[in-house]
CSV table of C-alpha atoms and ligand atoms in Angstrom, one decimal:
chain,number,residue,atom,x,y,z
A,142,UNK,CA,-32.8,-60.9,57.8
A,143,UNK,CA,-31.6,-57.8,60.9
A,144,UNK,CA,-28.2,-58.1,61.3
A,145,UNK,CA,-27.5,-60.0,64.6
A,146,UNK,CA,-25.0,-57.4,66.2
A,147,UNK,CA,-22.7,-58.5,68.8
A,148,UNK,CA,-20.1,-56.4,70.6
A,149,UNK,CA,-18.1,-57.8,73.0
A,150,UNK,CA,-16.0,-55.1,75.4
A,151,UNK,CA,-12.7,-56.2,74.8
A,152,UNK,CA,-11.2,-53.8,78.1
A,153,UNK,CA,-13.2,-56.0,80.2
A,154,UNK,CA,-10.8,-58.5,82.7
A,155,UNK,CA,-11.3,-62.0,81.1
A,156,UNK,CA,-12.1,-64.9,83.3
A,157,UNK,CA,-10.4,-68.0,80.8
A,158,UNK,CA,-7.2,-67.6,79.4
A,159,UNK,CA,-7.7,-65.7,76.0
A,160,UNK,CA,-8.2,-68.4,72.7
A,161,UNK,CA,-4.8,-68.9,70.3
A,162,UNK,CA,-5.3,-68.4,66.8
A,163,UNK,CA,-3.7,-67.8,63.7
A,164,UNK,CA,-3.3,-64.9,61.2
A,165,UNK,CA,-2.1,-65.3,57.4
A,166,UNK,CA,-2.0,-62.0,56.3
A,167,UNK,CA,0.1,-59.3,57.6
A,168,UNK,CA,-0.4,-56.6,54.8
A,169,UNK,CA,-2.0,-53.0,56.0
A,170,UNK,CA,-5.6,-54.8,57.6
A,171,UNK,CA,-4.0,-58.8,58.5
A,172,UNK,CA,-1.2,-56.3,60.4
A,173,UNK,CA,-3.9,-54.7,62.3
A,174,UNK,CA,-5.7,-57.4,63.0
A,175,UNK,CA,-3.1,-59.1,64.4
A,176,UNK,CA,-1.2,-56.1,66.2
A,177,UNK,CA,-5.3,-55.7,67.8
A,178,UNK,CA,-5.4,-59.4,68.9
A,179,UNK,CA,-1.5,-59.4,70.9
A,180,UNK,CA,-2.8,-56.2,72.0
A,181,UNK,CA,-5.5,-57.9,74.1
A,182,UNK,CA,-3.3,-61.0,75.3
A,183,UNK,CA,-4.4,-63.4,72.8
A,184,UNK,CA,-1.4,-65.9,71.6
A,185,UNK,CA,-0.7,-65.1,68.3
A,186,UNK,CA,1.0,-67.2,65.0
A,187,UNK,CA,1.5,-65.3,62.2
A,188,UNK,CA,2.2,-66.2,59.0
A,189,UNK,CA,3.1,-63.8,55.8
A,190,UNK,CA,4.2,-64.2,51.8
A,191,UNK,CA,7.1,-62.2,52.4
A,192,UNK,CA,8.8,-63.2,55.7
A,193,UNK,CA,9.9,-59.5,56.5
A,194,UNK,CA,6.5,-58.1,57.2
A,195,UNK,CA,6.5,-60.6,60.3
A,196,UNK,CA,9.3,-59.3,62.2
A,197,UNK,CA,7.7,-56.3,63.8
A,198,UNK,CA,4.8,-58.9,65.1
A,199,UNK,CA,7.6,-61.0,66.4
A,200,UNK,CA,9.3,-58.6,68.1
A,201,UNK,CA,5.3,-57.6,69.8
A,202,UNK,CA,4.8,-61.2,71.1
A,203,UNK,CA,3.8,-63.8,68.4
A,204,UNK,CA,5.3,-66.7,67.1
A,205,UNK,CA,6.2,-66.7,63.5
A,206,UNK,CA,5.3,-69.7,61.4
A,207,UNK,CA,7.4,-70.6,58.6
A,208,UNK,CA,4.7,-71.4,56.1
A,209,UNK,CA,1.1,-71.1,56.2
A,210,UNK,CA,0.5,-75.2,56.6
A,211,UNK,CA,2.4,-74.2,59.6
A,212,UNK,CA,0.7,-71.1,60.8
A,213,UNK,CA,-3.0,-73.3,60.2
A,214,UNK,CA,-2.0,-76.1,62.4
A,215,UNK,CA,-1.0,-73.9,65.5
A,216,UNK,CA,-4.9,-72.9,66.4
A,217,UNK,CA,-7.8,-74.0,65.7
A,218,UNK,CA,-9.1,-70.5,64.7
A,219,UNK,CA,-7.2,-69.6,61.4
A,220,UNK,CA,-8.1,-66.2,60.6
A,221,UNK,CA,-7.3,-65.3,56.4
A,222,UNK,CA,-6.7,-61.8,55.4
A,223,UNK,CA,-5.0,-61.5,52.3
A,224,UNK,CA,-5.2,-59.6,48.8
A,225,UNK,CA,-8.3,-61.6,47.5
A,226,UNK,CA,-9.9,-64.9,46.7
A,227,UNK,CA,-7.1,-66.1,44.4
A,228,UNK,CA,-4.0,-65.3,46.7
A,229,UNK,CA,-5.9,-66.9,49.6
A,230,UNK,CA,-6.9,-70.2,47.5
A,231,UNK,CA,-2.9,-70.2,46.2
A,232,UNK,CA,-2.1,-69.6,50.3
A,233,UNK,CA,-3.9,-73.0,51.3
A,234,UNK,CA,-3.1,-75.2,48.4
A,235,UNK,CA,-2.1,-78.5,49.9
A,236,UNK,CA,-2.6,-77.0,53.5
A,237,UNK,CA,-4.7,-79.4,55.8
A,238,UNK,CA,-7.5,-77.7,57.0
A,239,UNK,CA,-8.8,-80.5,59.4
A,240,UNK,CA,-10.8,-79.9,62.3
A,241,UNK,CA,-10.2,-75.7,61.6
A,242,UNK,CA,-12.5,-73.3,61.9
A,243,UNK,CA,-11.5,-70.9,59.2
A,244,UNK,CA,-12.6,-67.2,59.1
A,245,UNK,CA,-11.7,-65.7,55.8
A,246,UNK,CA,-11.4,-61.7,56.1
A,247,UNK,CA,-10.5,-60.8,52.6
A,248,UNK,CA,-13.0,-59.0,50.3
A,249,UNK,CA,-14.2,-61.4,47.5
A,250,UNK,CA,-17.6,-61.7,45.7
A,251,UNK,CA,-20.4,-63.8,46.9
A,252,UNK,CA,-19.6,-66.7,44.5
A,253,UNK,CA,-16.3,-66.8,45.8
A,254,UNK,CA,-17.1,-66.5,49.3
A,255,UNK,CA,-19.2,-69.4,48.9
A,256,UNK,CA,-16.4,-71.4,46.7
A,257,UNK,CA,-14.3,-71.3,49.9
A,258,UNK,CA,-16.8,-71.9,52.2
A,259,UNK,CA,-17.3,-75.5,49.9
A,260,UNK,CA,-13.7,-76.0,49.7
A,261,UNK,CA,-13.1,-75.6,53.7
A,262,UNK,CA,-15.8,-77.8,54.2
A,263,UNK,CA,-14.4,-80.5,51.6
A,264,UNK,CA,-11.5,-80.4,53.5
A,265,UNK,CA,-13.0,-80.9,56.8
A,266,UNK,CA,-13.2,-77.5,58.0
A,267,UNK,CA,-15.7,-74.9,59.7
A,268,UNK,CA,-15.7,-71.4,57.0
A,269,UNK,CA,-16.6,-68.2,58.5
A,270,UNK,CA,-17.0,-65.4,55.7
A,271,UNK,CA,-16.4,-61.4,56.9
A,272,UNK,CA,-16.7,-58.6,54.9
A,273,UNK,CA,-14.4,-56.0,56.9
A,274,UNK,CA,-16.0,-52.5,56.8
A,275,UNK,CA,-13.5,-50.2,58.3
A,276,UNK,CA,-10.0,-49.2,57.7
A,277,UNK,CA,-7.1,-50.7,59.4
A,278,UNK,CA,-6.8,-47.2,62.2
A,279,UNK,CA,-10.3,-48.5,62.9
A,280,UNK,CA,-9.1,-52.3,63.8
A,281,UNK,CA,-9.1,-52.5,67.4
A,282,UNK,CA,-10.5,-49.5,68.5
A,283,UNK,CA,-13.8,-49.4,70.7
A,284,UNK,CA,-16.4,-46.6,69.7
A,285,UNK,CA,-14.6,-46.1,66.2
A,286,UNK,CA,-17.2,-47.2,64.5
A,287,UNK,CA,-15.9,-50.0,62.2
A,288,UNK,CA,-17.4,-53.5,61.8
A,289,UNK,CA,-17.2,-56.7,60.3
A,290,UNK,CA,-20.2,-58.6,58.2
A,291,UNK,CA,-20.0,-62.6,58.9
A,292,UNK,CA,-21.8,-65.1,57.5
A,293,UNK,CA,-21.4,-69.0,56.9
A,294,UNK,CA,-21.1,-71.0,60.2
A,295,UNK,CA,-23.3,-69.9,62.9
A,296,UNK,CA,-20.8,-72.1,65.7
A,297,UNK,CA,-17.9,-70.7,64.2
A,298,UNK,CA,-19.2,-67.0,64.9
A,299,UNK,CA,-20.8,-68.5,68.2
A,300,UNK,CA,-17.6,-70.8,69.4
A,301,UNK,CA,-15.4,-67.7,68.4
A,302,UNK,CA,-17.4,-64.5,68.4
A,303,UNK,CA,-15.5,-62.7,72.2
A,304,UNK,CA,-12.4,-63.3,70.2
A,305,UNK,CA,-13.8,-62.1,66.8
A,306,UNK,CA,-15.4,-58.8,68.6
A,307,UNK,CA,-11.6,-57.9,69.7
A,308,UNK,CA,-10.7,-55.7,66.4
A,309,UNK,CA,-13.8,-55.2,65.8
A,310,UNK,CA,-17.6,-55.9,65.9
A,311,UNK,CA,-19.6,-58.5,64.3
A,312,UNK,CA,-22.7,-58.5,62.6
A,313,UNK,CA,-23.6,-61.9,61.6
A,314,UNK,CA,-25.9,-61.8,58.6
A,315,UNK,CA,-26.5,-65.7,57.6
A,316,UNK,CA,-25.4,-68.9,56.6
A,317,UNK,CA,-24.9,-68.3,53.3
A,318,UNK,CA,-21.0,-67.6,53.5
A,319,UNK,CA,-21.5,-65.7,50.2
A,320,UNK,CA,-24.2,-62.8,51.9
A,321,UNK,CA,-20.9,-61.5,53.9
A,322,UNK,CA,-19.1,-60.4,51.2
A,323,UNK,CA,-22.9,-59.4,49.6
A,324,UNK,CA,-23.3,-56.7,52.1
A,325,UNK,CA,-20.2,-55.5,52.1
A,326,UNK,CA,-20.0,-54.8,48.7
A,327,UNK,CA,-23.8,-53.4,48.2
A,328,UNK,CA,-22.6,-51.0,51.2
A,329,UNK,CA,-19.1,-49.8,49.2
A,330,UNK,CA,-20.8,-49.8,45.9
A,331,UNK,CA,-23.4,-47.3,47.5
A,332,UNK,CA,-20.2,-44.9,48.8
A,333,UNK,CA,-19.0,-44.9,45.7
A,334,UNK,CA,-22.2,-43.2,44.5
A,335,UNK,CA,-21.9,-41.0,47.4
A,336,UNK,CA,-18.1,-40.1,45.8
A,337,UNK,CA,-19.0,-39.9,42.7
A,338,UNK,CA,-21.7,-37.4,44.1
A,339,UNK,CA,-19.3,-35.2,45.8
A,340,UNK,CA,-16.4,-35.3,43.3
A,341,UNK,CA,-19.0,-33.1,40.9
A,342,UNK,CA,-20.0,-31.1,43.6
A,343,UNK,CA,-17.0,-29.9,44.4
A,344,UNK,CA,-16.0,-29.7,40.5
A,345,UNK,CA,-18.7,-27.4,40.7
A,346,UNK,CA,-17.6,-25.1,43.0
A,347,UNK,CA,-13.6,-25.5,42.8
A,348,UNK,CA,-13.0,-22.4,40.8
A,349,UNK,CA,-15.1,-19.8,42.8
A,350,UNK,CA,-14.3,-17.9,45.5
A,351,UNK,CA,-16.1,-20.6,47.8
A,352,UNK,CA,-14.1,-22.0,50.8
A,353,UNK,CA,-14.0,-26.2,50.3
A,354,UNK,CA,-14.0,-26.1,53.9
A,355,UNK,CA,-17.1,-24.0,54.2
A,356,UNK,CA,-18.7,-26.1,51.6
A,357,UNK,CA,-18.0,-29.7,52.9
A,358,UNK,CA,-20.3,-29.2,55.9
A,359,UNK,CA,-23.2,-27.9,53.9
A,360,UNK,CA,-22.4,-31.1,51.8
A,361,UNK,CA,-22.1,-33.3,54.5
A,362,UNK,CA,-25.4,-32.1,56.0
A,363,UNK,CA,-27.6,-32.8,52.8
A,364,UNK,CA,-26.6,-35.8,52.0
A,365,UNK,CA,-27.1,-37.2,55.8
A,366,UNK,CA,-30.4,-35.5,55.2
A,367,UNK,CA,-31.4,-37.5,52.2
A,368,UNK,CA,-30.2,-40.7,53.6
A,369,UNK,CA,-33.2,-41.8,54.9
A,370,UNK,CA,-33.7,-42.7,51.0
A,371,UNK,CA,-32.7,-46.0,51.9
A,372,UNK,CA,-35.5,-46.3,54.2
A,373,UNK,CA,-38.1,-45.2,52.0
A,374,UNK,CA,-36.9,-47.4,49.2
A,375,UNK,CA,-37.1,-50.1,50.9
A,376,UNK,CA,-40.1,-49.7,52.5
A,377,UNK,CA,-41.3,-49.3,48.6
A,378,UNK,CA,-39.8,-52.3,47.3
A,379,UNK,CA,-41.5,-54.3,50.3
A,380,UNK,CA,-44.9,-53.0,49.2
A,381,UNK,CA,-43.9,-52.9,45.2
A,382,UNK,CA,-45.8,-49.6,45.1
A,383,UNK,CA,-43.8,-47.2,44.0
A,384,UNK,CA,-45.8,-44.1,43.3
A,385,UNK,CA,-47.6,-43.5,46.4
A,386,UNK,CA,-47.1,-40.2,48.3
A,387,UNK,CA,-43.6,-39.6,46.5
A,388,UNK,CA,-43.0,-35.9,46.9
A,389,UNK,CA,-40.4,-35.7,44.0
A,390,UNK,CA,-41.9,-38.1,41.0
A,391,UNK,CA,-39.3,-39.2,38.1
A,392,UNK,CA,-41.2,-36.7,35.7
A,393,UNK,CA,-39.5,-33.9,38.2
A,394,UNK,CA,-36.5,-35.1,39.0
A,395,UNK,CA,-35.9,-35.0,35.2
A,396,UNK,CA,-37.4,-32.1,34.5
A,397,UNK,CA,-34.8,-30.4,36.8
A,398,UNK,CA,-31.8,-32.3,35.4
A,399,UNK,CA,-30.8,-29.9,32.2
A,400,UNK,CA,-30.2,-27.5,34.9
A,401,UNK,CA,-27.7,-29.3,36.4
A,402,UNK,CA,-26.4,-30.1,32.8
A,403,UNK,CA,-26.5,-26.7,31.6
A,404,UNK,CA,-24.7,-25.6,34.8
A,405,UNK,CA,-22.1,-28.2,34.8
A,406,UNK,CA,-21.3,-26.5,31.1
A,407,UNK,CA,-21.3,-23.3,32.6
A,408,UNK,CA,-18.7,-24.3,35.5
A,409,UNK,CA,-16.4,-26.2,32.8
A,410,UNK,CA,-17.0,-29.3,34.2
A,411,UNK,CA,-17.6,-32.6,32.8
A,412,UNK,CA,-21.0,-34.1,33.4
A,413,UNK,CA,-20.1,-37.7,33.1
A,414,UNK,CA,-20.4,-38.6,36.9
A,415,UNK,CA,-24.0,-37.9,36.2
A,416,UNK,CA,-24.8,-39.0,32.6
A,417,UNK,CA,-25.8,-42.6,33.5
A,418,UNK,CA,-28.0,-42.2,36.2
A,419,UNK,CA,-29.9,-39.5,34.5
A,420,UNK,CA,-30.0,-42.1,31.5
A,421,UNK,CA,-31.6,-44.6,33.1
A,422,UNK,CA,-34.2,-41.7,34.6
A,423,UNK,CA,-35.0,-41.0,30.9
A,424,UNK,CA,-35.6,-44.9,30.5
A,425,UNK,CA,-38.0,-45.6,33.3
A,426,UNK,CA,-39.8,-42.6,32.2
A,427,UNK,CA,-40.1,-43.4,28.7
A,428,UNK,CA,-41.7,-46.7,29.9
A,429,UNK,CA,-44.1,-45.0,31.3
A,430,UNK,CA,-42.9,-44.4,34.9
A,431,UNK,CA,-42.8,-40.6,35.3
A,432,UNK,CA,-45.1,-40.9,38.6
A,433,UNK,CA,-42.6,-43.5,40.6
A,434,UNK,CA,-39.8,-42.4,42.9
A,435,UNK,CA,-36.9,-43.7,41.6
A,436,UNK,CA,-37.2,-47.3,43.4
A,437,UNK,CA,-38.3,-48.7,39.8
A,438,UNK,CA,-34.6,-47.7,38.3
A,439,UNK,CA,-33.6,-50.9,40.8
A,440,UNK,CA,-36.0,-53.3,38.7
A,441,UNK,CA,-34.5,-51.9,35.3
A,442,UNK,CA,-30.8,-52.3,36.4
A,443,UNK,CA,-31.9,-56.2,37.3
A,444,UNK,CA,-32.7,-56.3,33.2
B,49,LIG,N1,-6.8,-51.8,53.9
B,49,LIG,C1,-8.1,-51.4,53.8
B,49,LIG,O1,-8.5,-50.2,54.0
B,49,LIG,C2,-9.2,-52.4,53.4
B,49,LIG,C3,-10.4,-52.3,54.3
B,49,LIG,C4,-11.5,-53.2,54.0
B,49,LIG,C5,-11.0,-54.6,53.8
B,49,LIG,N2,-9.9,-54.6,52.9
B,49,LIG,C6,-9.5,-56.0,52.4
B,49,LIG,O2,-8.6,-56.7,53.3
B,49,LIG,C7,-7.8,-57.5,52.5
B,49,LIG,C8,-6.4,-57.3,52.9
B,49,LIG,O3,-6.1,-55.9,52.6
B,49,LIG,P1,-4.8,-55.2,53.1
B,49,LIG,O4,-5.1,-53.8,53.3
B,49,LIG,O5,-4.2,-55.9,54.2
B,49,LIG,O6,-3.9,-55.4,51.7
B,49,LIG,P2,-2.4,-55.2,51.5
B,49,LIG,O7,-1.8,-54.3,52.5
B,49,LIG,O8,-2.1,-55.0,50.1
B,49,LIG,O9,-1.8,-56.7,51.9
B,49,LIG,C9,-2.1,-57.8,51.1
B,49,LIG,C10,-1.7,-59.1,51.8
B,49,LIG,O10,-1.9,-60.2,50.9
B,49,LIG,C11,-0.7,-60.9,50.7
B,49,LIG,N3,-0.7,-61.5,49.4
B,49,LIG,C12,-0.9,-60.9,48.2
B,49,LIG,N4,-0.9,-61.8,47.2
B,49,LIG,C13,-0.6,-63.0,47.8
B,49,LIG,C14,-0.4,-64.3,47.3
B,49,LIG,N5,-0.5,-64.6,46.0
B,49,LIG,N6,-0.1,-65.3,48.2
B,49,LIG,C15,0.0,-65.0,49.5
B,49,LIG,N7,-0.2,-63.8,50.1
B,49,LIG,C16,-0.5,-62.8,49.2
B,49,LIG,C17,0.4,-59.8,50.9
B,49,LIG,O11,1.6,-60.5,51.2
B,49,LIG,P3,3.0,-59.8,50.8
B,49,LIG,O12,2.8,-59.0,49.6
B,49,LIG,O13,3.3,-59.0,52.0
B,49,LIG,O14,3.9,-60.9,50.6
B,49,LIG,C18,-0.2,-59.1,52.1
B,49,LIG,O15,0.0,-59.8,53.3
B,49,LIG,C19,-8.1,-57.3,51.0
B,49,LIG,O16,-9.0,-58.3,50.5
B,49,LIG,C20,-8.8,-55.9,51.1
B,49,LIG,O17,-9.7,-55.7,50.0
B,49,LIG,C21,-8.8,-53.8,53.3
C-alpha cells in the first residue's frame, strides 16, 4: 500500500482553539514532542517516571499530572513515548483507558505494536501506532525532513492528524497497528547496512594520506547513486524475475569480492562488516543463481 502522506503547516493561524492532549514520556523524543506541541498553543499534560524531568515543561506552560492515570484522563488524545513496549505496558497498568484515543510513539516490534493495539481496544480505547523516524532536533521543525509512520485506527489519525502533523508529519501506512513499527524498523535495519558500509570504507582509507572530509562526499555521492536499488528490487520481486537485464549478475559481484578481501588484508582491516553478505552471495550462487541480481538473497534470508 503508498503511504498516505499528510502535512499539515503548523505556522498557519488556526481557526478552532488548538485540541488538549496528553504526553507520558518526557525523555530526549516525549520532551520534544511536547516542548513542539506548547510551542504551537496546544494545552499540554505531561506526565513523566521521574517527576524532575517535568519541571522545565511546567515552567513552558503545561500542567503536570501526578501519575499517568492522571495525565490519561485530562485529554482525550494520550500520546505514549516511552523507552519501549514493556515500560509503556508497566505505565498503563490499572490506568483506564475509556473513551481515549491512544497514540503510542515508542519503537516496538510489530507483535507488540499489535499487542497494544488489542489491549487499548480491550479497554475501550482507539490505538494509533507511530514509528518516529527522525531525531528529537527534527521534532517540530518544518522542512527538516523527519516523519512519523502510523498505523492502526484510521479515525484516530483522521480525528487527530492537524494535531499529529505539529512535530512532525504523518504517513499513515494501515490498519494493522503492527505495519508502523514494520516500516520503521525495515527503514533503520537498511541504515544500518548503509553504516556498516561506511564504517569499512572509511577503515579503508583511515591510515592514508586521504582527507575523511574529502572522502565523505565521494562516499555520499555513490551510495545516493546506487539507491535506486531499492527501486529495481522491487520492481523484481513484483515480477519474480530476477535475471532479466541485470547489468552486474551474482556470478560478478562475486567474482570481484576477493579483491575487496585481499584489500581489506592489505589495509589491516578486519573484513567482518562484509563476511555475511558475501556468504550468503556464495549461497545463492551455489544454488544455482549466478545470473540473478541479488533480489534472490531476500528469498534465502526468509529460509
Ligand atoms: N531519541 C531518538 O533519537 C529516537 C528517535 C526515534 C524514536 N526513538 C524512540 O522513542 C522512544 C523514546 O525515546 P527517548 O529518546 O525519549 O528515550 P529516553 O530519552 O531514554 O527516555 C525514555 C523515557 O522512557 C521513560 N521510561 C523508561 N522506563 C520506564 C518505565 N519502566 N516506566 C515508565 N517510564 C519509563 C523514561 O522515564 P525516566 O527515566 O525519565 O523516569 C523517559 O521518559 C524510544 O522507544 C526510542 O526508541 C527515539
Amino acid at each position: 500500500m503508498e503511504p498516505d502522506t499528510r502535512t499539515t503547516d503548523p505556522t498557519l493561524p488556526a481557526s478552532t482553539p488548538k485540541a488538549p492532549l496528553a504526553v507520558l514520556g518526557l525523555g530526549a523524543m516525549g520532551g520534544a514532542l511536547a516542548r513542539a506541541w506548547l510551542a504551537a498553543g496546544h494545552p499540554v499534560t505531561v506526565w513523566n517516571r521521574t517527576p524532575g524531568r517535568a519541571e522545565p515543561f511546567a515552567a513552558a506552560g503545561a500542567t503536570v499530572a501526578a501519575g499517568a492515570a492522571e495525565a490519561v484522563a485530562a485529554a482525550e488524545l494520550v500520546v505514549v513515548c516511552l523507552l519501549d513496549h514493556a515500560s509503556v505496558e508497566e505505565t498503563l497498568t490499572g490506568v483506564d483507558l475509556a473513551g481515549r484515543d491512544l497514540v503510542d510513539l515508542t519503537t516496538t516490534t510489530p507483535a507488540e505494536a499489535r499487542a497494544g493495539a488489542a489491549r487499548a481496544t480491550e479497554r475501550g480505547a482507539r490505538f494509533l501506532a507511530g514509528g518516529v523516524m527522525a531525531i528529537p532536533p527534527m521534532i517540530g521543525v518544518p522542512g527538516a525532513g523527519g516523519y512519523v509512520f502510523y498505523s492502526g485506527s484510521r479515525e484516530v489519525f483522521d480525528t487527530h492528524g492537524e494535531t499529529l502533523a505539529v512535530p512532525a508529519a504523518g504517513r499513515y501506512v494501515g490498519t494493522d497497528a503492527g505495519f508502523a513499527a514494520l516500516y520503521d524498523v525495515a527503514l533503520l535495519s537498511a541504515m544500518t547496512g548503509m553504516f556498516a558500509g561506511l564504517t569499512h570504507a572509511f577503515a579503508l582509507v583511515r591510515e592514508e594520506a586521504i582527507e575523511p572530509t574529502a572522502f565523505a562526499p565521494l562516499l555520499a555521492e555513490w551510495l545516493t547513486a546506487m539507491a535506486p536499488t531499492a527501486h529495481r528490487t522491487a520492481a523484481q520481486l513484483t515480477t519474480g524475475d530476477y535475471a532479466s537485464g541485470v547489468a552486474s549478475p551474482l556470478t560478478m559481484q562475486l567474482a570481484g569480492a576477493p579483491t575487496l578481501l585481499r584489500t581489506a588484508a592489505e589495509q589491516g582491516v578486519s573484513p567482518e562488516l562484509l563476511l555475511p553478505y558475501l556468504a550468503l552471495m556464495e549461497r545463492r550462487v551455489a544454488d544455482g543463481h549466478g545470473n540473478e541480481s541479488g533480489t534472490g538473497l531476500i528469498d534465502l534470508l526468509r529460509g
